[in-house]
């Protein structure tokens, strides 16, 4: 608990999680795991390994990045920033990382106690929120050779996550024009902001002609400094999403063409910077089934009167408060074929991992029902008893399933066969070219000529 709380107290955004990453790695190292730091060229990534002789390799995914601007006191049912404007664990990754580490520790103890051979690894994956960590780790082959991967995400219900997530690309478009006095000699200027605006207009017209399930959104990250100066630089940051990578790619190509056309129209030049791109999650039926059985055995988190009181008060802030604010049930698992899969509206870089190794994940109640993700309401839960109780339940489920997988070759075999089936003959290809370093290690825009 101290580890999760400590990470919660030191919220750091993606690729900057120096304290949090080390805290979790040190925790595992002090419990007998061997650490390899800075894998895939990501300074805050690591792999922690415990081996008990020849045998299968079981992996757990850990994350620890926070979100900007969500600083919030723990356990307070009202908005109360600890440090105004500072980051906060609005996605509960303090719990996610620690919960996965706990699960691996449980498996390690069971391996020693019962002479189970094999290896358990925890993958310290930075920058999930920007979908960077696991994608760059996947590209570097960090997950190769793992037999089964398990993971979880703090949520507000207790369930096996039998839903995929959207394939997504995070990409910036920068335009370069010519500055001039906007009133004095506008004829000599070429506005980079015009290019951004025309590009956005073009994309908004494109929307009518793409599939319903696609999601395209943008922010203008730079658009000039004053109206009387023709901006010679402007930048817009896009997320382009769709269910399957093959549906997402053509939409991304269309967006790229619109960017090029906007540059032509405005007599500016443009360039793109690909930040990351991730795939949809491949669901694994046998792993989902196994996780469900373990979830039922462990049971939902047990909350006390204080937790209920806190959750009730907190949910008064929600647009749609739930009359029973804490989930103490287990959602029924319904396994369906790929053409009937449910899709989460967000994206996760777990997707790339699921294309490399059979992958299963769960969620447990770590916050009040009816709230939204990425909010101060999640931060307050993720640093308090409600969050910690949800995390412990998740750890036990993941540990139980892990021990089953290490000791029962048939389960691993079934998961592997299902994974091969879900690949439908395709092989994993990372969407980020080998030449691109992780975003935080690139030269600042415009530094290189
Ligand atoms: Zn998250
Ligand atoms: Zn998130």
CSV table of C-alpha atoms and ligand atoms in Angstrom, one decimal:
chain,number,residue,atom,x,y,z
A,1,UNK,CA,0.0,0.0,0.0
A,2,UNK,CA,2.9,2.3,0.9
A,3,UNK,CA,4.3,1.9,-2.6
A,4,UNK,CA,1.0,2.9,-4.3
A,5,UNK,CA,0.5,5.8,-2.0
A,6,UNK,CA,4.1,7.0,-2.5
A,7,UNK,CA,3.6,6.9,-6.3
A,8,UNK,CA,0.3,8.7,-5.9
A,9,UNK,CA,2.1,11.4,-3.9
A,10,UNK,CA,4.6,11.9,-6.7
A,11,UNK,CA,2.5,12.2,-9.8
A,12,UNK,CA,4.6,12.5,-13.0
A,13,UNK,CA,3.4,12.7,-16.6
A,14,UNK,CA,4.5,10.2,-19.3
A,15,UNK,CA,8.2,9.7,-20.0
A,16,UNK,CA,8.9,11.9,-17.0
A,17,UNK,CA,8.1,9.3,-14.3
A,18,UNK,CA,11.6,9.1,-12.9
A,19,UNK,CA,10.5,8.9,-9.2
A,20,UNK,CA,7.5,6.6,-9.7
A,21,UNK,CA,9.3,4.3,-12.1
A,22,UNK,CA,12.3,3.9,-9.7
A,23,UNK,CA,10.0,3.5,-6.7
A,24,UNK,CA,8.2,0.5,-8.2
A,25,UNK,CA,11.4,-1.0,-9.6
A,26,UNK,CA,13.1,-0.7,-6.2
A,27,UNK,CA,10.2,-2.3,-4.6
A,28,UNK,CA,10.5,-5.4,-6.8
A,29,UNK,CA,14.3,-5.4,-6.5
A,30,UNK,CA,14.0,-5.5,-2.7
A,31,UNK,CA,11.8,-8.5,-3.1
A,32,UNK,CA,14.2,-10.5,-5.1
A,33,UNK,CA,13.6,-9.5,-8.7
A,34,UNK,CA,16.4,-8.6,-11.1
A,35,UNK,CA,16.0,-5.3,-12.7
A,36,UNK,CA,16.9,-4.2,-16.2
A,37,UNK,CA,16.4,-0.4,-16.6
A,38,UNK,CA,16.0,1.8,-19.6
A,39,UNK,CA,14.8,-0.9,-22.1
A,40,UNK,CA,13.9,0.2,-25.6
A,41,UNK,CA,15.7,3.5,-25.1
A,42,UNK,CA,13.0,4.7,-22.7
A,43,UNK,CA,14.7,6.1,-19.6
A,44,UNK,CA,11.8,5.3,-17.2
A,45,UNK,CA,11.1,1.8,-18.5
A,46,UNK,CA,12.3,-1.5,-16.9
A,47,UNK,CA,11.8,-5.2,-16.8
A,48,UNK,CA,11.8,-7.0,-13.5
A,49,UNK,CA,12.5,-10.8,-13.6
A,50,UNK,CA,12.3,-13.6,-11.1
A,51,UNK,CA,13.3,-17.0,-12.3
A,52,UNK,CA,12.9,-20.4,-10.6
A,53,UNK,CA,14.5,-22.5,-13.3
A,54,UNK,CA,13.5,-23.6,-16.8
A,55,UNK,CA,9.8,-23.2,-17.6
A,56,UNK,CA,7.1,-20.9,-19.0
A,57,UNK,CA,7.5,-17.1,-18.9
A,58,UNK,CA,4.6,-15.2,-17.3
A,59,UNK,CA,4.4,-11.4,-17.7
A,60,UNK,CA,2.5,-8.6,-15.9
A,61,UNK,CA,2.1,-5.1,-17.3
A,62,UNK,CA,2.7,-2.2,-15.0
A,63,UNK,CA,2.2,1.5,-15.6
A,64,UNK,CA,2.9,4.6,-13.4
A,65,UNK,CA,2.2,7.8,-15.4
A,66,UNK,CA,-0.1,10.5,-14.2
A,67,UNK,CA,-2.2,13.1,-16.1
A,68,UNK,CA,-1.5,16.8,-16.2
A,69,UNK,CA,-3.5,19.4,-14.2
A,70,UNK,CA,-5.5,16.9,-12.1
A,71,UNK,CA,-3.8,17.5,-8.7
A,72,UNK,CA,-6.3,16.6,-6.0
A,73,UNK,CA,-6.3,15.7,-2.3
A,74,UNK,CA,-6.8,12.0,-1.6
A,75,UNK,CA,-10.0,10.9,0.1
A,76,UNK,CA,-11.7,14.2,-0.3
A,77,UNK,CA,-15.2,14.0,-1.9
A,78,UNK,CA,-14.9,17.6,-3.2
A,79,UNK,CA,-12.5,19.2,-5.6
A,80,UNK,CA,-9.5,20.3,-3.7
A,81,UNK,CA,-6.2,20.5,-5.6
A,82,UNK,CA,-3.1,19.7,-3.6
A,83,UNK,CA,-1.0,21.8,-6.0
A,84,UNK,CA,-3.0,23.9,-8.5
A,85,UNK,CA,-2.2,22.9,-12.1
A,86,UNK,CA,0.0,20.0,-11.1
A,87,UNK,CA,-0.5,16.4,-12.4
A,88,UNK,CA,-2.6,13.8,-10.6
A,89,UNK,CA,-3.3,10.1,-10.9
A,90,UNK,CA,-6.6,10.5,-12.8
A,91,UNK,CA,-6.3,7.1,-14.4
A,92,UNK,CA,-5.2,5.3,-11.3
A,93,UNK,CA,-1.8,4.1,-12.6
A,94,UNK,CA,-0.3,4.3,-9.1
A,95,UNK,CA,-2.7,1.4,-8.4
A,96,UNK,CA,-2.1,-0.2,-11.7
A,97,UNK,CA,1.7,-0.5,-11.4
A,98,UNK,CA,1.7,-1.5,-7.8
A,99,UNK,CA,-1.2,-4.0,-8.2
A,100,UNK,CA,0.7,-5.8,-11.0
A,101,UNK,CA,3.9,-5.8,-8.9
A,102,UNK,CA,1.9,-7.3,-6.0
A,103,UNK,CA,0.6,-10.0,-8.3
A,104,UNK,CA,4.1,-11.0,-9.4
A,105,UNK,CA,5.3,-11.1,-5.8
A,106,UNK,CA,2.4,-13.5,-5.0
A,107,UNK,CA,3.4,-15.7,-7.9
A,108,UNK,CA,7.0,-15.6,-6.8
A,109,UNK,CA,6.1,-16.8,-3.3
A,110,UNK,CA,4.0,-19.6,-4.7
A,111,UNK,CA,6.8,-20.7,-7.0
A,112,UNK,CA,9.2,-20.9,-4.1
A,113,UNK,CA,6.8,-22.6,-1.8
A,114,UNK,CA,5.5,-25.2,-4.2
A,115,UNK,CA,8.6,-25.6,-6.3
A,116,UNK,CA,7.0,-24.3,-9.5
A,117,UNK,CA,9.5,-23.8,-12.2
A,118,UNK,CA,9.4,-20.9,-14.7
A,119,UNK,CA,9.9,-17.2,-14.8
A,120,UNK,CA,7.7,-14.2,-13.8
A,121,UNK,CA,8.4,-10.8,-15.3
A,122,UNK,CA,6.9,-7.4,-14.6
A,123,UNK,CA,7.2,-4.8,-17.4
A,124,UNK,CA,7.5,-1.3,-16.2
A,125,UNK,CA,5.8,0.6,-19.1
A,126,UNK,CA,6.0,4.4,-19.1
A,127,UNK,CA,3.8,6.9,-20.8
A,128,UNK,CA,0.6,4.9,-21.3
A,129,UNK,CA,-1.5,8.0,-21.5
A,130,UNK,CA,0.4,9.1,-24.7
A,131,UNK,CA,0.4,5.5,-25.9
A,132,UNK,CA,4.1,5.5,-26.2
A,133,UNK,CA,5.6,3.1,-23.7
A,134,UNK,CA,4.5,-0.3,-24.8
A,135,UNK,CA,4.6,0.6,-28.5
A,136,UNK,CA,8.3,1.4,-28.4
A,137,UNK,CA,9.0,-1.5,-26.1
A,138,UNK,CA,7.1,-3.8,-28.5
A,139,UNK,CA,9.1,-2.4,-31.4
A,140,UNK,CA,12.4,-3.2,-29.5
A,141,UNK,CA,11.2,-6.8,-29.0
A,142,UNK,CA,10.9,-6.4,-25.2
A,143,UNK,CA,7.8,-8.6,-25.0
A,144,UNK,CA,9.2,-11.3,-27.3
A,145,UNK,CA,9.4,-14.8,-25.8
A,146,UNK,CA,6.8,-14.2,-23.1
A,147,UNK,CA,4.3,-17.0,-23.0
A,148,UNK,CA,1.3,-15.2,-21.4
A,149,UNK,CA,0.8,-11.6,-20.4
A,150,UNK,CA,-1.7,-10.5,-17.8
A,151,UNK,CA,-2.8,-7.0,-16.9
A,152,UNK,CA,-5.5,-4.9,-15.3
A,153,UNK,CA,-6.9,-1.4,-15.1
A,154,UNK,CA,-8.5,0.3,-12.1
A,155,UNK,CA,-12.2,1.0,-12.8
A,156,UNK,CA,-15.5,1.1,-11.0
A,157,UNK,CA,-16.7,-2.4,-11.6
A,158,UNK,CA,-15.3,-5.9,-11.1
A,159,UNK,CA,-15.1,-7.6,-14.4
A,160,UNK,CA,-12.9,-9.3,-17.0
A,161,UNK,CA,-12.3,-6.8,-19.7
A,162,UNK,CA,-13.8,-8.6,-22.7
A,163,UNK,CA,-13.8,-5.5,-24.9
A,164,UNK,CA,-11.2,-4.3,-27.4
A,165,UNK,CA,-10.1,-0.7,-27.8
A,166,UNK,CA,-9.6,1.6,-30.7
A,167,UNK,CA,-6.5,1.5,-32.9
A,168,UNK,CA,-5.0,5.0,-32.8
A,169,UNK,CA,-2.3,7.3,-34.2
A,170,UNK,CA,-1.0,10.3,-32.4
A,171,UNK,CA,0.5,12.7,-34.9
A,172,UNK,CA,1.4,16.4,-35.1
A,173,UNK,CA,1.4,18.5,-38.3
A,174,UNK,CA,3.6,21.6,-38.4
A,175,UNK,CA,3.3,24.3,-41.0
A,176,UNK,CA,6.0,26.9,-41.9
A,177,UNK,CA,5.0,30.2,-43.6
A,178,UNK,CA,6.5,33.7,-43.8
A,179,UNK,CA,6.0,36.3,-41.1
A,180,UNK,CA,5.0,39.9,-42.0
A,181,UNK,CA,3.2,42.9,-40.5
A,182,UNK,CA,-0.4,41.7,-40.7
A,183,UNK,CA,-1.6,45.2,-41.6
A,184,UNK,CA,1.6,46.8,-43.0
A,185,UNK,CA,2.7,44.2,-45.6
A,186,UNK,CA,0.4,41.2,-45.4
A,187,UNK,CA,1.0,40.5,-49.1
A,188,UNK,CA,4.6,39.4,-48.1
A,189,UNK,CA,3.4,37.0,-45.4
A,190,UNK,CA,2.2,33.4,-45.7
A,191,UNK,CA,0.2,32.3,-42.6
A,192,UNK,CA,1.0,28.9,-41.1
A,193,UNK,CA,-2.2,29.3,-39.0
A,194,UNK,CA,-4.2,29.5,-42.2
A,195,UNK,CA,-2.8,26.1,-43.2
A,196,UNK,CA,-3.9,24.7,-39.8
A,197,UNK,CA,-7.3,26.1,-40.1
A,198,UNK,CA,-7.8,24.8,-43.6
A,199,UNK,CA,-6.5,21.4,-42.6
A,200,UNK,CA,-9.0,21.3,-39.7
A,201,UNK,CA,-11.8,22.4,-42.0
A,202,UNK,CA,-10.9,19.7,-44.5
A,203,UNK,CA,-10.8,17.0,-41.9
A,204,UNK,CA,-14.2,18.2,-40.6
A,205,UNK,CA,-15.6,17.8,-44.1
A,206,UNK,CA,-14.0,14.3,-44.3
A,207,UNK,CA,-16.0,13.2,-41.3
A,208,UNK,CA,-19.2,12.8,-43.2
A,209,UNK,CA,-17.5,10.2,-45.4
A,210,UNK,CA,-15.8,7.9,-42.8
A,211,UNK,CA,-17.2,5.1,-40.8
A,212,UNK,CA,-19.3,5.9,-37.7
A,213,UNK,CA,-16.9,4.1,-35.4
A,214,UNK,CA,-13.9,6.3,-36.3
A,215,UNK,CA,-12.9,9.1,-33.9
A,216,UNK,CA,-10.8,12.1,-35.1
A,217,UNK,CA,-9.9,14.9,-32.8
A,218,UNK,CA,-7.3,17.7,-32.6
A,219,UNK,CA,-6.0,20.6,-30.7
A,220,UNK,CA,-4.0,23.6,-32.1
A,221,UNK,CA,-0.8,23.6,-30.1
A,222,UNK,CA,0.7,26.6,-31.7
A,223,UNK,CA,-1.0,29.3,-33.8
A,224,UNK,CA,0.9,32.5,-33.6
A,225,UNK,CA,1.4,35.1,-30.8
A,226,UNK,CA,-0.5,38.2,-31.9
A,227,UNK,CA,-3.0,39.1,-34.5
A,228,UNK,CA,-0.8,41.8,-36.0
A,229,UNK,CA,2.0,39.3,-36.8
A,230,UNK,CA,1.4,36.8,-39.6
A,231,UNK,CA,2.3,33.5,-37.9
A,232,UNK,CA,5.1,31.8,-39.7
A,233,UNK,CA,4.7,28.7,-37.6
A,234,UNK,CA,1.7,26.7,-36.5
A,235,UNK,CA,1.0,23.2,-35.2
A,236,UNK,CA,-2.0,21.0,-34.8
A,237,UNK,CA,-2.0,17.7,-32.9
A,238,UNK,CA,-4.3,14.9,-34.1
A,239,UNK,CA,-5.6,11.6,-32.7
A,240,UNK,CA,-7.0,9.4,-35.4
A,241,UNK,CA,-8.9,6.3,-34.2
A,242,UNK,CA,-10.9,3.4,-35.5
A,243,UNK,CA,-11.7,-0.1,-34.4
A,244,UNK,CA,-9.3,-2.1,-36.5
A,245,UNK,CA,-5.9,-1.0,-37.6
A,246,UNK,CA,-6.9,-1.7,-41.2
A,247,UNK,CA,-9.9,0.7,-40.8
A,248,UNK,CA,-7.8,3.3,-39.1
A,249,UNK,CA,-4.9,3.4,-41.6
A,250,UNK,CA,-6.9,4.8,-44.6
A,251,UNK,CA,-8.4,7.5,-42.5
A,252,UNK,CA,-5.0,8.6,-41.3
A,253,UNK,CA,-3.8,8.6,-44.9
A,254,UNK,CA,-6.7,10.9,-45.8
A,255,UNK,CA,-5.8,13.3,-42.9
A,256,UNK,CA,-2.2,13.4,-44.2
A,257,UNK,CA,-3.3,14.2,-47.7
A,258,UNK,CA,-5.5,17.0,-46.4
A,259,UNK,CA,-2.5,18.4,-44.5
A,260,UNK,CA,-0.5,18.4,-47.8
A,261,UNK,CA,-3.4,20.1,-49.6
A,262,UNK,CA,-3.6,22.8,-46.9
A,263,UNK,CA,0.0,23.6,-47.4
A,264,UNK,CA,-0.5,23.9,-51.1
A,265,UNK,CA,-3.5,26.3,-50.7
A,266,UNK,CA,-1.6,28.6,-48.3
A,267,UNK,CA,1.8,28.5,-50.0
A,268,UNK,CA,3.3,27.2,-46.8
A,269,UNK,CA,5.3,24.1,-46.2
A,270,UNK,CA,4.3,21.3,-43.9
A,271,UNK,CA,5.8,18.4,-42.0
A,272,UNK,CA,4.4,15.7,-39.8
A,273,UNK,CA,5.7,14.2,-36.6
A,274,UNK,CA,4.4,10.8,-35.7
A,275,UNK,CA,4.3,10.4,-31.9
A,276,UNK,CA,2.9,7.0,-31.6
A,277,UNK,CA,0.4,4.5,-33.1
A,278,UNK,CA,-1.2,1.6,-31.4
A,279,UNK,CA,-3.3,-1.4,-32.4
A,280,UNK,CA,-6.6,-2.7,-31.2
A,281,UNK,CA,-6.5,-5.3,-28.4
A,282,UNK,CA,-6.9,-8.9,-29.5
A,283,UNK,CA,-9.2,-10.6,-27.0
A,284,UNK,CA,-8.3,-14.1,-25.7
A,285,UNK,CA,-11.2,-16.3,-24.8
A,286,UNK,CA,-9.4,-18.9,-22.6
A,287,UNK,CA,-7.6,-16.2,-20.7
A,288,UNK,CA,-10.8,-14.3,-20.2
A,289,UNK,CA,-12.5,-17.5,-18.9
A,290,UNK,CA,-9.6,-18.2,-16.5
A,291,UNK,CA,-9.5,-14.7,-15.1
A,292,UNK,CA,-13.3,-14.8,-14.6
A,293,UNK,CA,-12.9,-18.0,-12.5
A,294,UNK,CA,-10.2,-16.4,-10.4
A,295,UNK,CA,-12.2,-13.2,-10.0
A,296,UNK,CA,-15.1,-15.3,-8.7
A,297,UNK,CA,-12.8,-17.1,-6.3
A,298,UNK,CA,-11.3,-14.0,-4.9
A,299,UNK,CA,-14.5,-12.0,-4.8
A,300,UNK,CA,-15.1,-8.3,-5.1
A,301,UNK,CA,-13.3,-5.8,-2.8
A,302,UNK,CA,-14.8,-5.4,0.6
A,303,UNK,CA,-15.6,-1.8,1.5
A,304,UNK,CA,-16.3,-0.5,5.0
A,305,UNK,CA,-18.8,2.1,6.2
A,306,UNK,CA,-16.3,4.9,5.7
A,307,UNK,CA,-15.7,3.9,2.1
A,308,UNK,CA,-19.4,3.9,1.4
A,309,UNK,CA,-19.8,7.3,3.0
A,310,UNK,CA,-17.0,8.7,0.9
A,311,UNK,CA,-18.3,7.2,-2.3
A,312,UNK,CA,-21.8,8.5,-1.7
A,313,UNK,CA,-20.5,12.1,-1.1
A,314,UNK,CA,-18.2,11.9,-4.0
A,315,UNK,CA,-20.9,10.7,-6.4
A,316,UNK,CA,-22.9,13.8,-5.6
A,317,UNK,CA,-20.5,15.6,-8.0
A,318,UNK,CA,-21.3,13.2,-10.8
A,319,UNK,CA,-23.7,14.1,-13.7
A,320,UNK,CA,-25.3,10.7,-13.4
A,321,UNK,CA,-24.7,9.4,-9.8
A,322,UNK,CA,-25.3,5.7,-9.2
A,323,UNK,CA,-27.7,4.9,-6.3
A,324,UNK,CA,-25.2,2.2,-5.3
A,325,UNK,CA,-21.8,4.0,-5.7
A,326,UNK,CA,-19.5,1.1,-5.1
A,327,UNK,CA,-19.5,-2.1,-7.0
A,328,UNK,CA,-19.5,-5.3,-4.9
A,329,UNK,CA,-20.7,-7.6,-7.6
A,330,UNK,CA,-18.9,-9.4,-10.3
A,331,UNK,CA,-20.0,-8.8,-13.9
A,332,UNK,CA,-20.9,-11.9,-15.8
A,333,UNK,CA,-18.5,-12.7,-18.6
A,334,UNK,CA,-19.9,-13.1,-22.0
A,335,UNK,CA,-17.5,-14.5,-24.5
A,336,UNK,CA,-18.4,-13.6,-28.1
A,337,UNK,CA,-16.7,-14.1,-31.5
A,338,UNK,CA,-14.6,-11.2,-33.0
A,339,UNK,CA,-17.5,-9.9,-35.2
A,340,UNK,CA,-19.5,-9.4,-32.0
A,341,UNK,CA,-16.8,-7.8,-29.9
A,342,UNK,CA,-17.6,-4.8,-27.8
A,343,UNK,CA,-15.2,-1.9,-28.2
A,344,UNK,CA,-14.1,0.6,-25.6
A,345,UNK,CA,-14.2,4.2,-26.9
A,346,UNK,CA,-10.6,4.8,-25.9
A,347,UNK,CA,-7.3,3.3,-27.0
A,348,UNK,CA,-4.5,1.6,-25.1
A,349,UNK,CA,-1.0,0.6,-26.0
A,350,UNK,CA,-1.8,-2.8,-24.5
A,351,UNK,CA,-3.1,-3.4,-28.0
A,352,UNK,CA,0.4,-3.9,-29.4
A,353,UNK,CA,1.3,-6.3,-26.6
A,354,UNK,CA,-1.8,-8.4,-27.4
A,355,UNK,CA,-0.5,-8.9,-30.9
A,356,UNK,CA,2.8,-10.3,-29.6
A,357,UNK,CA,1.7,-12.6,-26.8
A,358,UNK,CA,-1.7,-14.0,-25.6
A,359,UNK,CA,-3.1,-11.3,-23.3
A,360,UNK,CA,-5.8,-11.1,-20.7
A,361,UNK,CA,-7.0,-8.2,-18.5
A,362,UNK,CA,-9.4,-7.4,-15.8
A,363,UNK,CA,-10.8,-4.3,-14.0
A,364,UNK,CA,-11.8,-3.9,-10.4
A,365,UNK,CA,-13.7,-1.4,-8.4
A,366,UNK,CA,-11.2,1.3,-7.3
A,367,UNK,CA,-13.5,4.3,-7.6
A,368,UNK,CA,-17.1,5.3,-7.4
A,369,UNK,CA,-19.6,4.3,-10.1
A,370,UNK,CA,-21.1,6.9,-12.4
A,371,UNK,CA,-18.1,9.2,-12.6
A,372,UNK,CA,-15.9,9.9,-15.6
A,373,UNK,CA,-12.3,8.7,-16.2
A,374,UNK,CA,-9.3,11.1,-16.3
A,375,UNK,CA,-10.9,13.2,-13.6
A,376,UNK,CA,-10.1,14.6,-10.1
A,377,UNK,CA,-12.8,12.1,-8.8
A,378,UNK,CA,-10.5,9.2,-9.9
A,379,UNK,CA,-7.5,10.9,-8.3
A,380,UNK,CA,-9.2,11.2,-5.0
A,381,UNK,CA,-10.1,7.5,-5.1
A,382,UNK,CA,-6.8,6.3,-6.4
A,383,UNK,CA,-5.0,7.7,-3.3
A,384,UNK,CA,-7.4,6.4,-0.7
A,385,UNK,CA,-8.8,3.2,0.9
A,386,UNK,CA,-11.3,2.6,-1.9
A,387,UNK,CA,-8.6,2.5,-4.5
A,388,UNK,CA,-6.2,0.4,-2.4
A,389,UNK,CA,-8.9,-2.2,-1.7
A,390,UNK,CA,-9.8,-2.5,-5.4
A,391,UNK,CA,-6.1,-2.9,-6.2
A,392,UNK,CA,-5.6,-5.7,-3.7
A,393,UNK,CA,-8.5,-7.6,-5.2
A,394,UNK,CA,-7.0,-7.2,-8.7
A,395,UNK,CA,-3.6,-8.4,-7.4
A,396,UNK,CA,-5.1,-11.6,-6.0
A,397,UNK,CA,-7.0,-12.4,-9.2
A,398,UNK,CA,-3.9,-11.8,-11.3
A,399,UNK,CA,-1.7,-13.9,-9.0
A,400,UNK,CA,-4.2,-16.7,-8.9
A,401,UNK,CA,-4.5,-16.8,-12.7
A,402,UNK,CA,-0.8,-16.6,-13.1
A,403,UNK,CA,-0.2,-19.6,-10.8
A,404,UNK,CA,-2.8,-21.6,-12.8
A,405,UNK,CA,-1.0,-20.7,-16.0
A,406,UNK,CA,2.4,-21.7,-14.7
A,407,UNK,CA,1.2,-25.0,-13.4
A,408,UNK,CA,-1.2,-26.1,-16.2
A,409,UNK,CA,0.3,-26.4,-19.6
A,410,UNK,CA,-3.1,-27.1,-21.1
A,411,UNK,CA,-4.3,-23.5,-20.2
A,412,UNK,CA,-1.2,-22.0,-21.8
A,413,UNK,CA,-1.7,-24.1,-24.9
A,414,UNK,CA,-5.4,-23.1,-25.2
A,415,UNK,CA,-4.5,-19.4,-24.8
A,416,UNK,CA,-1.8,-19.7,-27.5
A,417,UNK,CA,-4.1,-21.5,-29.9
A,418,UNK,CA,-6.8,-18.8,-29.4
A,419,UNK,CA,-4.2,-16.1,-30.0
A,420,UNK,CA,-3.0,-17.6,-33.2
A,421,UNK,CA,-6.7,-17.8,-34.3
A,422,UNK,CA,-7.3,-14.2,-33.5
A,423,UNK,CA,-4.3,-13.1,-35.5
A,424,UNK,CA,-6.1,-14.4,-38.6
A,425,UNK,CA,-2.8,-15.1,-40.3
A,426,UNK,CA,-1.4,-11.6,-39.8
A,427,UNK,CA,1.8,-10.9,-38.0
A,428,UNK,CA,2.6,-8.0,-35.7
A,429,UNK,CA,4.2,-5.0,-37.3
A,430,UNK,CA,4.9,-1.9,-35.1
A,431,UNK,CA,3.4,1.2,-36.7
A,432,UNK,CA,6.3,3.4,-35.6
A,433,UNK,CA,9.3,3.2,-37.9
A,434,UNK,CA,12.6,2.1,-36.4
A,435,UNK,CA,14.2,5.4,-37.2
A,436,UNK,CA,12.0,7.4,-34.8
A,437,UNK,CA,13.3,7.8,-31.2
A,438,UNK,CA,10.7,8.0,-28.3
A,439,UNK,CA,9.1,11.5,-28.4
A,440,UNK,CA,10.9,12.8,-25.2
A,441,UNK,CA,14.3,12.0,-26.8
A,442,UNK,CA,13.7,13.9,-30.0
A,443,UNK,CA,15.2,17.3,-30.7
A,444,UNK,CA,12.7,20.1,-30.0
A,445,UNK,CA,10.7,21.0,-33.1
A,446,UNK,CA,12.7,23.3,-35.3
A,447,UNK,CA,16.0,22.6,-33.6
A,448,UNK,CA,17.3,20.6,-36.5
A,449,UNK,CA,17.5,22.3,-39.9
B,1,LIG,ZN1,-5.1,4.2,-17.7
B,2,LIG,ZN1,-5.9,7.0,-19.0
